[in-house]
Coordinates of C-alpha atoms and ligand atoms in Angstrom, one line a residue:
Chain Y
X1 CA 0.0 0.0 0.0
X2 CA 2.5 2.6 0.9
X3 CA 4.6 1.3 -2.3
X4 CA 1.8 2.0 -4.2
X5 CA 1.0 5.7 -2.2
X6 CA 4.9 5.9 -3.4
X7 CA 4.1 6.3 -7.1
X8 CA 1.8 9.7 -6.7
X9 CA 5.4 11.0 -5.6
X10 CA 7.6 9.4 -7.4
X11 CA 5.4 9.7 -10.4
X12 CA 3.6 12.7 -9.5
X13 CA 5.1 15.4 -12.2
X14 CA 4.7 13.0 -14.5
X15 CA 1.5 11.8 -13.7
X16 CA 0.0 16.1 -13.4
X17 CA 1.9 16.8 -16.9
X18 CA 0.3 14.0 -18.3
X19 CA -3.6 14.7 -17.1
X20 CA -3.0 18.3 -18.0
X21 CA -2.3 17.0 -21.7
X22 CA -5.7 14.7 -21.2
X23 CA -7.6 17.7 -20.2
X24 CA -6.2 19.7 -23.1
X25 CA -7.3 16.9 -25.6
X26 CA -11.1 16.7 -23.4
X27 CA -11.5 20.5 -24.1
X28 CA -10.6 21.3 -27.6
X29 CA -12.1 17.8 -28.6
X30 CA -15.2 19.4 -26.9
X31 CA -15.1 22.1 -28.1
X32 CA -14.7 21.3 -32.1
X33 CA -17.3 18.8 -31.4
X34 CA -19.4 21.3 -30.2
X35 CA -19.6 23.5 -33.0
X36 CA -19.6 21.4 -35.6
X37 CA -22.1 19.1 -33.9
X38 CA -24.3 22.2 -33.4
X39 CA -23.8 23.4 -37.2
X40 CA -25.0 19.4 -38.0
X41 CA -27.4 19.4 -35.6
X42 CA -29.3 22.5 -37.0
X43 CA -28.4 21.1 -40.8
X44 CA -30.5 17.9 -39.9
X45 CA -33.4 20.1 -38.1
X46 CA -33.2 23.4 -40.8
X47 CA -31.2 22.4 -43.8
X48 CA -32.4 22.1 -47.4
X49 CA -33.1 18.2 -47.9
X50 CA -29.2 18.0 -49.5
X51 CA -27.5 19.8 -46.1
X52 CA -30.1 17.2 -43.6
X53 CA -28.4 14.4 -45.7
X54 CA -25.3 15.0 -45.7
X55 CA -25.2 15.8 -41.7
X56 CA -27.1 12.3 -41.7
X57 CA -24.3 10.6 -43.5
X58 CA -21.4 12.4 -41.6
X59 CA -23.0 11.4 -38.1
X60 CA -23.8 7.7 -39.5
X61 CA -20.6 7.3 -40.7
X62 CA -18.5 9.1 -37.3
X63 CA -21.0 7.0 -34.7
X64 CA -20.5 3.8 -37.1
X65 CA -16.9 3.6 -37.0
X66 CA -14.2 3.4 -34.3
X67 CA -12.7 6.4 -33.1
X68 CA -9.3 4.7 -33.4
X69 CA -9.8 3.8 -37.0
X70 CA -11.0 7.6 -37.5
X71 CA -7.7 8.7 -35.2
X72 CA -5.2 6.2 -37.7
X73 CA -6.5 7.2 -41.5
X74 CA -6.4 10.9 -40.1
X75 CA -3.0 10.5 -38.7
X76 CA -1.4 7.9 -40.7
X77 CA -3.7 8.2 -43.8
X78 CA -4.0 11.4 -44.5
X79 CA -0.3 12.3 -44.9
X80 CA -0.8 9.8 -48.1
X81 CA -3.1 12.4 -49.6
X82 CA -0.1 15.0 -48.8
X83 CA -2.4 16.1 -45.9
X84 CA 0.1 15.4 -42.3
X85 CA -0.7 17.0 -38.9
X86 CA 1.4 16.6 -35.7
X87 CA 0.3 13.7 -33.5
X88 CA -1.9 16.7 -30.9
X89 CA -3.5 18.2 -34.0
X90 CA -4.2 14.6 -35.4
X91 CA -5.9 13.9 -31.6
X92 CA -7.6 17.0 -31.6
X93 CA -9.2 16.2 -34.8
X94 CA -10.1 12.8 -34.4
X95 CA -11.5 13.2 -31.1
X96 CA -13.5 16.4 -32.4
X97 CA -14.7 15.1 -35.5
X98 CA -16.1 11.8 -33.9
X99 CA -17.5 13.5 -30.7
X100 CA -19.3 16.4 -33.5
X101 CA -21.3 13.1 -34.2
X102 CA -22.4 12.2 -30.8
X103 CA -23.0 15.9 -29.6
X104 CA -24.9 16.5 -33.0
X105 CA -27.6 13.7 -32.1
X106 CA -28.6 15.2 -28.8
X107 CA -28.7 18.9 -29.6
X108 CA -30.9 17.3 -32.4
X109 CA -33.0 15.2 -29.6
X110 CA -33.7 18.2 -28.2
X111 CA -34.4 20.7 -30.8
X112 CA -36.8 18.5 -32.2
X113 CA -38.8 18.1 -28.4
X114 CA -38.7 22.2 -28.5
X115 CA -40.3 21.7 -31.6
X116 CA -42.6 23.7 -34.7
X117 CA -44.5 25.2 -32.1
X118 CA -41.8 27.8 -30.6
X119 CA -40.4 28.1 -34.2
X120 CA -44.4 29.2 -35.0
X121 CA -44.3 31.7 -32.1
X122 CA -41.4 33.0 -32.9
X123 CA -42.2 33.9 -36.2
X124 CA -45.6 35.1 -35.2
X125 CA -44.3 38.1 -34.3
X126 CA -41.7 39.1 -37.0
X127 CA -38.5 37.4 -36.0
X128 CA -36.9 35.6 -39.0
X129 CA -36.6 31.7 -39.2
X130 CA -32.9 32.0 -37.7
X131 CA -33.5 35.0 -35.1
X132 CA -36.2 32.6 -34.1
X133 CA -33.1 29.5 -34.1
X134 CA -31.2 31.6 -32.4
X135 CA -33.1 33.9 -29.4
X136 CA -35.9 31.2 -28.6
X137 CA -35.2 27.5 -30.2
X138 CA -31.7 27.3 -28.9
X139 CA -32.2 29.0 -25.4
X140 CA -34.3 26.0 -24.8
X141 CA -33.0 23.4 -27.0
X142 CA -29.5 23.8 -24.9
X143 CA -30.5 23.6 -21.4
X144 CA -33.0 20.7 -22.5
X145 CA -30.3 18.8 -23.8
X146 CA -27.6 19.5 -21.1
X147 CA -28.4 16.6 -18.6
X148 CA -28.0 14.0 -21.7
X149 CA -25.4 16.1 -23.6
X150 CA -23.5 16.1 -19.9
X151 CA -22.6 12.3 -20.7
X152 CA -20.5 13.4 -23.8
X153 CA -17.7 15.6 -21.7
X154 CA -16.7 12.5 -19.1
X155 CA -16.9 10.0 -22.0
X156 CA -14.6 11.8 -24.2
X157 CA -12.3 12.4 -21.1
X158 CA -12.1 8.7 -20.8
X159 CA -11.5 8.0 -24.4
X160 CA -8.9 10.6 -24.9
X161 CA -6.5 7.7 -23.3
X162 CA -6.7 5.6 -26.9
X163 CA -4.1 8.7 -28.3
X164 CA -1.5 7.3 -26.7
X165 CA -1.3 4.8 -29.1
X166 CA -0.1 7.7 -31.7
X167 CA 2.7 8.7 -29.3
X168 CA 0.5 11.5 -28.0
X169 CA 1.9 12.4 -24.4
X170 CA -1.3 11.7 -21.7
X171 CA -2.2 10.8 -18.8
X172 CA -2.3 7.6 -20.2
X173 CA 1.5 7.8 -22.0
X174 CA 2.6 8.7 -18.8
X175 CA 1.4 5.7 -17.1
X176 CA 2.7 3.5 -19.7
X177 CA 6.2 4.8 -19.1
X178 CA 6.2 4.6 -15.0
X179 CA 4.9 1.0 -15.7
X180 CA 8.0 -0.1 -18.1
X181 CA 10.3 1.5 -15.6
X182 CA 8.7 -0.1 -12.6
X183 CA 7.0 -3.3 -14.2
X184 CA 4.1 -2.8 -11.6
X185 CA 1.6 -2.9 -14.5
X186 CA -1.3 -3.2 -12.0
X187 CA -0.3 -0.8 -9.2
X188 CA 0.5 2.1 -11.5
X189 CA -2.4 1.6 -14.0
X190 CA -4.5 1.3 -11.1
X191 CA -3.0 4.8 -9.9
X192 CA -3.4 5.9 -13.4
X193 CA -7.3 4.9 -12.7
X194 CA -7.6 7.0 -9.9
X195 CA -6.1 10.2 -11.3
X196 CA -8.8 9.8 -14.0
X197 CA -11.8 8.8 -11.8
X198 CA -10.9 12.5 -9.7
X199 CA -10.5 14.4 -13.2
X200 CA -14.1 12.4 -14.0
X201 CA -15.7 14.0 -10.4
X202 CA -14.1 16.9 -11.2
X203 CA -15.9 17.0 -14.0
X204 CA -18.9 15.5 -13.0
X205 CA -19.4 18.4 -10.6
X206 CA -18.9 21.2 -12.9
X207 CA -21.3 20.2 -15.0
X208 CA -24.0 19.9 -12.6
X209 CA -23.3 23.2 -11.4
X210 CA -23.6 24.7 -14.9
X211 CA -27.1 22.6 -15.0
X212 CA -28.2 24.7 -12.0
X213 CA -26.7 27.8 -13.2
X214 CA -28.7 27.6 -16.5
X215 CA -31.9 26.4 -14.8
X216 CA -34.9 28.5 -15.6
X217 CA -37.7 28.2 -13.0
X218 CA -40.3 26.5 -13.7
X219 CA -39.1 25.0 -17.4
X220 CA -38.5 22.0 -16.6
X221 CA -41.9 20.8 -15.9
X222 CA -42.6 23.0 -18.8
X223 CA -40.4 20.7 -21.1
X224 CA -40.8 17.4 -19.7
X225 CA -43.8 16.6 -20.4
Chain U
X1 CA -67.8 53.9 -44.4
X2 CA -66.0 51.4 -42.5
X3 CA -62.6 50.9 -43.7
X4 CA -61.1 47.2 -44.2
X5 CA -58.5 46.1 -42.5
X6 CA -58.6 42.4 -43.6
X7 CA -60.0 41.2 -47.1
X8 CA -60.4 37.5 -47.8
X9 CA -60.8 36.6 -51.5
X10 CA -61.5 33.1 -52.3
X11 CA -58.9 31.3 -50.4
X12 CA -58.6 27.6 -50.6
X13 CA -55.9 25.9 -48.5
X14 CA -55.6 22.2 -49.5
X15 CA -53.4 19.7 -47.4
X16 CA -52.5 16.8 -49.6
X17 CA -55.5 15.8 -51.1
X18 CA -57.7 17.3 -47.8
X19 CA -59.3 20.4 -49.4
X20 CA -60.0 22.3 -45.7
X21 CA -61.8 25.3 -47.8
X22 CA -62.1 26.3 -51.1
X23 CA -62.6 30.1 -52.4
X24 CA -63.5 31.2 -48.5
X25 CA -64.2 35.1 -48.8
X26 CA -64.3 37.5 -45.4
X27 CA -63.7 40.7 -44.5
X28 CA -62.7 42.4 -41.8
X29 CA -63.4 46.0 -40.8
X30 CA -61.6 48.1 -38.8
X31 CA -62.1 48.2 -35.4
X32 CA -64.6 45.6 -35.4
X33 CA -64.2 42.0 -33.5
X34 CA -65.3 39.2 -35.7
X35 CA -65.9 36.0 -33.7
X36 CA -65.7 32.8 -35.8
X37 CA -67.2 29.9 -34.4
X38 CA -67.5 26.3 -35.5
X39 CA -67.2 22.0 -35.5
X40 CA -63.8 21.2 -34.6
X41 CA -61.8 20.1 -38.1
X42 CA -63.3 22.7 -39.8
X43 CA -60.3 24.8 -40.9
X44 CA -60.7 27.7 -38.2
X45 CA -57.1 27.4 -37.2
X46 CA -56.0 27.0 -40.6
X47 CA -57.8 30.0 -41.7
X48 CA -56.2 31.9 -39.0
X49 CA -52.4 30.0 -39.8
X50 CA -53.0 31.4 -43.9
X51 CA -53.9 35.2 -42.5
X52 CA -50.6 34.9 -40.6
X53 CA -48.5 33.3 -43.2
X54 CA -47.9 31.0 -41.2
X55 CA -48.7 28.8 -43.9
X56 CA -49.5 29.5 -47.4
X57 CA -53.0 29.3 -49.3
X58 CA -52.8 27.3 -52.3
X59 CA -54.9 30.0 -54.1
X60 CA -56.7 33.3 -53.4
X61 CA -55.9 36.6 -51.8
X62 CA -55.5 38.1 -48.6
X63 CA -55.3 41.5 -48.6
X64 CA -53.7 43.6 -45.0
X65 CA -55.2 47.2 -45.4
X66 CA -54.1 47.9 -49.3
X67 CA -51.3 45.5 -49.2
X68 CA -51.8 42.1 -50.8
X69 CA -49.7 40.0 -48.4
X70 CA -50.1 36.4 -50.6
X71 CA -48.7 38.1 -52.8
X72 CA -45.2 37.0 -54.3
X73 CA -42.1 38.6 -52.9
X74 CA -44.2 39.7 -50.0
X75 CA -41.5 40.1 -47.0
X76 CA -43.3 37.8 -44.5
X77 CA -41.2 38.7 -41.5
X78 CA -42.4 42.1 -41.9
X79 CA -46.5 41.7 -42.3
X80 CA -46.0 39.3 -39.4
X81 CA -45.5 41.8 -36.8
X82 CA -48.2 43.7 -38.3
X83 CA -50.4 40.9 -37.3
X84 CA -50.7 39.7 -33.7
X85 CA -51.3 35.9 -33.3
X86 CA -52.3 34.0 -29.8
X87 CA -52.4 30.7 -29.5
X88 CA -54.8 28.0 -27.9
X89 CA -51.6 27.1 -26.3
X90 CA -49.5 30.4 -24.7
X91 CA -46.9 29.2 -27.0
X92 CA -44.4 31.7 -24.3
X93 CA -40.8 31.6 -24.9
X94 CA -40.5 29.3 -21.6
X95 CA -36.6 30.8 -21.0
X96 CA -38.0 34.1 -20.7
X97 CA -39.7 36.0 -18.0
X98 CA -43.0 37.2 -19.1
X99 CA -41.0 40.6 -19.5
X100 CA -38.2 38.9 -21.6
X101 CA -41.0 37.4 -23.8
X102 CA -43.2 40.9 -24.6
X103 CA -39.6 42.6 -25.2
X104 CA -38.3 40.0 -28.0
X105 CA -40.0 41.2 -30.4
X106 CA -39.6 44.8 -29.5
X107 CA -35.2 44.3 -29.5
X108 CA -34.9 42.1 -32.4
X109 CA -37.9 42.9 -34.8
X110 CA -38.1 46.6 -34.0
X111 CA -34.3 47.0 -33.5
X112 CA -35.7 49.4 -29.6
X113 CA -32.8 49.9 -27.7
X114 CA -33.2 48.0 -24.4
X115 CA -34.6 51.2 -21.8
X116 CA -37.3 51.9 -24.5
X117 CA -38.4 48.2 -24.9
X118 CA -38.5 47.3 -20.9
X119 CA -40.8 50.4 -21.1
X120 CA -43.2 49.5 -23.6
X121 CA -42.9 45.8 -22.7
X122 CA -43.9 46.6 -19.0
X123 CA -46.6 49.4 -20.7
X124 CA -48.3 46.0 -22.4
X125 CA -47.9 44.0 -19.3
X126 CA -50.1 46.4 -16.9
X127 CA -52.6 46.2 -19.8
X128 CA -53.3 42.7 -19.5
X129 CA -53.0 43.3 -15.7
X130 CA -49.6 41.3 -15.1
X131 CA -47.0 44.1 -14.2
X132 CA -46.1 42.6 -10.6
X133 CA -45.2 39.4 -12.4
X134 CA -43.0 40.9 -15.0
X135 CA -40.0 38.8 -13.6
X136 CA -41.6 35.6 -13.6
X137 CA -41.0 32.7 -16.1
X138 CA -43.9 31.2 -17.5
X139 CA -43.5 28.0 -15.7
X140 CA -44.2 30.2 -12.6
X141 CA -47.7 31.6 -13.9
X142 CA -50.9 30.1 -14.2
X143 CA -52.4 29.0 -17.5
X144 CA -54.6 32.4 -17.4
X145 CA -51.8 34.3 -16.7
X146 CA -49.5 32.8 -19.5
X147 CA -52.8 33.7 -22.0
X148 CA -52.3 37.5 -20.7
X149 CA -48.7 37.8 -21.1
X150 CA -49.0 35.9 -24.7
X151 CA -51.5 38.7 -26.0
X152 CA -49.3 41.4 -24.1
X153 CA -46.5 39.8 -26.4
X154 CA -48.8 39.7 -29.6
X155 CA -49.5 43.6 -28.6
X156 CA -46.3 45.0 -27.9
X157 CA -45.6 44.9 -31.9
X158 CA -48.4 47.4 -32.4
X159 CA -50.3 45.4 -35.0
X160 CA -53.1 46.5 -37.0
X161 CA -55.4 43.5 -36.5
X162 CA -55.1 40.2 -33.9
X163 CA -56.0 36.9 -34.2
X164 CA -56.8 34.7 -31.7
X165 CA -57.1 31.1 -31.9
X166 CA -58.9 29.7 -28.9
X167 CA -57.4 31.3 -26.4
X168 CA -59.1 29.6 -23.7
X169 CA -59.7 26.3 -24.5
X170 CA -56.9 24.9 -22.9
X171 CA -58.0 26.9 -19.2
X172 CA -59.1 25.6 -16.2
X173 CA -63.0 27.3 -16.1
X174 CA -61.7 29.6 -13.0
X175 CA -59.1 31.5 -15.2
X176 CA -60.8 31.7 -18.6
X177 CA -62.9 34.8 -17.0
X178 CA -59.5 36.8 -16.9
X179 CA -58.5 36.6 -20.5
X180 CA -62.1 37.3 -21.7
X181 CA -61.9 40.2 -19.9
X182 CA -58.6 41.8 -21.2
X183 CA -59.8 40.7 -24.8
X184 CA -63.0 42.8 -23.8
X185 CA -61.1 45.4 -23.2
X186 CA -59.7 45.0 -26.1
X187 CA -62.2 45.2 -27.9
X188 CA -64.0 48.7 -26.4
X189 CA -60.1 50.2 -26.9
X190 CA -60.9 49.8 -31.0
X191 CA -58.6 46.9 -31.1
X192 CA -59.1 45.0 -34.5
X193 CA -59.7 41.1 -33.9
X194 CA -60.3 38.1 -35.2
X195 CA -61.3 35.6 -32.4
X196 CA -62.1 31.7 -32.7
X197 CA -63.5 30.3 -29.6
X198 CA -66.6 28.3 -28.2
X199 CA -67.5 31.0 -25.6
X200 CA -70.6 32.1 -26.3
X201 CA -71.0 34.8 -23.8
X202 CA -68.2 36.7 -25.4
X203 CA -69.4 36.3 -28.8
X204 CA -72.7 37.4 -27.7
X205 CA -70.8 40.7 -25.6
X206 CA -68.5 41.8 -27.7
X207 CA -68.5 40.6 -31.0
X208 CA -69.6 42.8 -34.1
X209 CA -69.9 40.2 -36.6
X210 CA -70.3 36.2 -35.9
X211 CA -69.1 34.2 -38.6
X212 CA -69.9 30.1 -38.4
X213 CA -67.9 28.1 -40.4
X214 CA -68.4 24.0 -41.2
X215 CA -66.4 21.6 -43.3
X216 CA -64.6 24.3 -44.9
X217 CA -68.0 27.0 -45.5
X218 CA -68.9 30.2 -44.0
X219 CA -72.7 29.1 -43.3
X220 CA -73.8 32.1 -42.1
X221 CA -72.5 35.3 -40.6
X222 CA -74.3 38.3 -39.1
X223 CA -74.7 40.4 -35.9
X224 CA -74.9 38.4 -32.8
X225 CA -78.4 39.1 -32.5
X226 CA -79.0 37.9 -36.1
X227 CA -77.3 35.2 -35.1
X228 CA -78.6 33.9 -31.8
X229 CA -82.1 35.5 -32.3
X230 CA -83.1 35.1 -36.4
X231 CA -80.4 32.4 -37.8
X232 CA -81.0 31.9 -41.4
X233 CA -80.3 28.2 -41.7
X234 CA -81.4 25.4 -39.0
X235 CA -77.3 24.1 -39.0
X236 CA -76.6 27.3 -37.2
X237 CA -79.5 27.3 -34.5
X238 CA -78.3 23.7 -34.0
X239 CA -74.7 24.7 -33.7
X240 CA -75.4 27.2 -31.4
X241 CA -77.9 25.2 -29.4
X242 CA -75.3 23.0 -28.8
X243 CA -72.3 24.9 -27.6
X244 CA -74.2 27.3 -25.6
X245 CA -75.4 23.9 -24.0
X246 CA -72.0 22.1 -23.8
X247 CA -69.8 25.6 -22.5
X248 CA -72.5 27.8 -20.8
X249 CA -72.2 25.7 -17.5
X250 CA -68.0 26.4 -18.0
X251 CA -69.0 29.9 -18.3
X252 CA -71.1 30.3 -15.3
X253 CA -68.1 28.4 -13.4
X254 CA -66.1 31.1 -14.8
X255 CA -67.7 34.1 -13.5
Ligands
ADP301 N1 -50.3 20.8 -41.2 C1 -51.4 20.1 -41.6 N2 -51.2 19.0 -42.5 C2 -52.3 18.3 -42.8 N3 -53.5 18.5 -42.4 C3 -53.8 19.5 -41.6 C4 -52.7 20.3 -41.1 N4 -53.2 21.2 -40.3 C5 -54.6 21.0 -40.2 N5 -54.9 19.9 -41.0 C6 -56.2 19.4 -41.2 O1 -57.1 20.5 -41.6 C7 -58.4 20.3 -41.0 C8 -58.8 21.5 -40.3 O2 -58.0 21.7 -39.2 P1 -58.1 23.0 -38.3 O3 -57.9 24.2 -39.1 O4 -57.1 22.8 -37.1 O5 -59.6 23.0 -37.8 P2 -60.2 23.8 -36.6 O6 -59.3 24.8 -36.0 O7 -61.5 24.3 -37.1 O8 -60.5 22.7 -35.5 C9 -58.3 19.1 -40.1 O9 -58.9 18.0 -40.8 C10 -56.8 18.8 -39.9 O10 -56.6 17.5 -39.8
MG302 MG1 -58.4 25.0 -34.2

């Protein structure tokens, strides 16, 4: 036990630089997901019938595959087509591009349970098909989807770890190394484990607090019906 | 002479192969509160949705004062706020306090700077009687309040006629009394409206013109003593007979 307790010193540095790389790869991965899965979310919902289908093909294609056959052809395929990134861009990418998929499908979810009813009051009074998108679809849409959508953030946390396997320098890198100097596989992945499960908390917690933040009284009896 | 503010010419509005109505001709003056009553299914709502542009006739004309608004290249955004529309539902922008949903319109169709909208929005909401609940959301209001601030809303854009499309069908009996009332005073303030709904007592109040519709057909439209007293056709005695029986005893609950 204390051998193991050991390792957070011993390995600590290591073990900090390495989460702050997961984090890094949780965020932007997040975030390019975000907007492009909002963009192919409202494509499905508000496109002309050729935008809805190709947003259908992208997120049938990006949910259908896995991410670390998306990660490899964009990494170690695309450089064929004279296309090359560095191995964090090539994460960044992968990870945003498949996680645009999975966001896309619940901001869809919920734009569609806001429905053609809001969009027809919004209009009624003189706001354009996208003012109405924007100042009274979306308001609601968002905070109906965040409970759901709050799944996406920890599950791309935890899948970040599959970039190690392009050299990318993680949490999970960092692990691998302390356990080929060590050959403790089990104590130091298991250490490894817990420094995710607090990042997952972590992030567990800041989400609910952003669900209570963005709360509007009374709404969600309103929208749960 | 009165002066139209609303002029019907044979609009027919076919879903599919449903025809709802077929060359349906009304006018509306101004000032005036036409009550249109009928059967469910009849194409009330729809009527109402083709004024708005909410959806589009497949042929006729629909004139707004001396603007033809079917017609092609009309800017429908803009005869939209000209034209105030309440719903059987509230329909409230439920992320919005009842203040945030009367100013909308005011800050993004009028382009109002903020100080001048939260004036006029909270000048609407003491119309309908709902300016101590300007901060709530309309999760926190009753149905009947939610009705108010929805025709506040529908007000605030100044238009030149409003439509209303049961707006208190989907009340509890104890708070249709309240809406009634502010569309009375709607009414006696010279408001232009266009009202479908099963309460008789208003139509009998405050309408100027009663206009019953079925399967698609203006029957019969007159004064509401024409109407109640000397109907023309047996179908609208009936009609009347029978909603006055089925909603009266929700009315007298009401008051
Ligand atoms: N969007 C639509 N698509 C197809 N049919 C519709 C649509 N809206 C209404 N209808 C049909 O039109 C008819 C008239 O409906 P509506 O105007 O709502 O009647 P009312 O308001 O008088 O009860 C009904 O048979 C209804 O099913
Ligand atoms: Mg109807």
């Amino acid at each position: 036990m204390l051998t193991w307790l050991g390792y957070f010193g011993r390995f600590g540095q290591n073990f900090l630089r390495g989460a702050g790389v997961t984090l890094e790869l949780t965020a932007v991965g997040l975030a390019i997901g975000f907007v492009l899965g909002l963009l192919l979310a409202l494509a499905r919902s508000y496109g002309s019938k050729w935008l809805q289908r190709a947003a259908g093909a992208y997120i049938a294609v990006f949910r259908g595959t896995p991410l670390l056959v998306q990660l490899f052809i964009i990494y170690y395929g695309l450089p064929e087509l004279g296309i090359a990134f560095s191995q964090t861009v090539a994460a960044y990418l992968a990870l945003g591009l498949n996680s645009a998929a999975y966001q896309a499908e619940y901001l869809r979810g919920s734009i569609n349970a806001i429905g053609a009813a809001q969009m027809e009051a919004g209009r009624s009074i003189g706001l354009s098909k996208w003012q109405t998108i924007g100042y009274v679809i979306l308001p609601q849409a968002l905070r109906l989807a965040l409970p759901s959508w709050s799944n996406e953030p920890i599950s791309l946390l935890k899948t970040t770890a599959i970039v190690f396997l392009i050299a990318v320098q993680d949490l999970m890198a960092e692990g691998r190394r302390a356990a080929t100097t060590t050959f403790d596989f089990v104590g130091i992945y298991l250490a490894v484990a817990v420094v995710y499960l607090v990042m997952v908390f972590a992030l567990d917690a800041l989400l609910k607090f952003l669900e209570r933040k963005t709360a509007i009284p009374g709404m969600d009896i309103e929208t749960r019906r | 002479m009165p002066k139209p503010i609303l002029t019907i010419k044979n609009l027919t509005k076919i879903y599919g192969q449903n025809v709802i109505f077929q060359n349906l001709n009304l006018t509306v003056n101004e000032g005036d509160t036409v009550v249109i009553i009928g059967p469910s299914g009849t194409g009330k709502s729809t009527l109402l949705r083709c004024i708005n542009l909410l959806t589009r006739p497949n042929e006729g004309q629909i004139w707004l004062d001396d603007l033809e608004i079917t017609a092609k290249g009309t800017d429908e955004d803009q005869v939209r706020q000209h034209i105030g529309m309440v719903f059987q539902n509230f329909l409230l922008f439920n992320h919005l306090t009842a203040l945030g949903n009367v100013k909308l319109g005011l800050t993004k169709v009028k382009k109002m700077s903020e100080e001048e909208a939260t004036k006029k929005a909270m000048h609407e909401l003491s119309r309908v009687g709902l300016a101590d609940r300007a901060n709530h959301y309309p999760g926190q209001l009753s149905g009947g309040q939610q009705q108010r601030v929805g025709i506040a809303r529908a007000l605030a854009m100044d238009p030149r006629v409003m439509l209303f499309d049961e707006p208190t069908s989907a009340l509890d009996p104890e708070l249709i009394g309240e809406v009634l009332e502010v569309m009375r005073k709607l009414a006696l303030d010279g408001m232009t409206m266009v009202v479908v709904t099963h309460e008789m007592g208003f139509a009998r109040e405050v309408a100027d013109r009663i206009v019953f519709m079925e399967k698609g057909h203006i029957v019969e439209e007159g004064s509401p003593d024409e109407m109640f007293n000397h109907p023309k056709f047996d179908r609208t005695r009936e009609f009347l007979w029978k909603i006055t029986e089925l909603y009266g005893k929700k009315e007298k609950e009401a008051e």
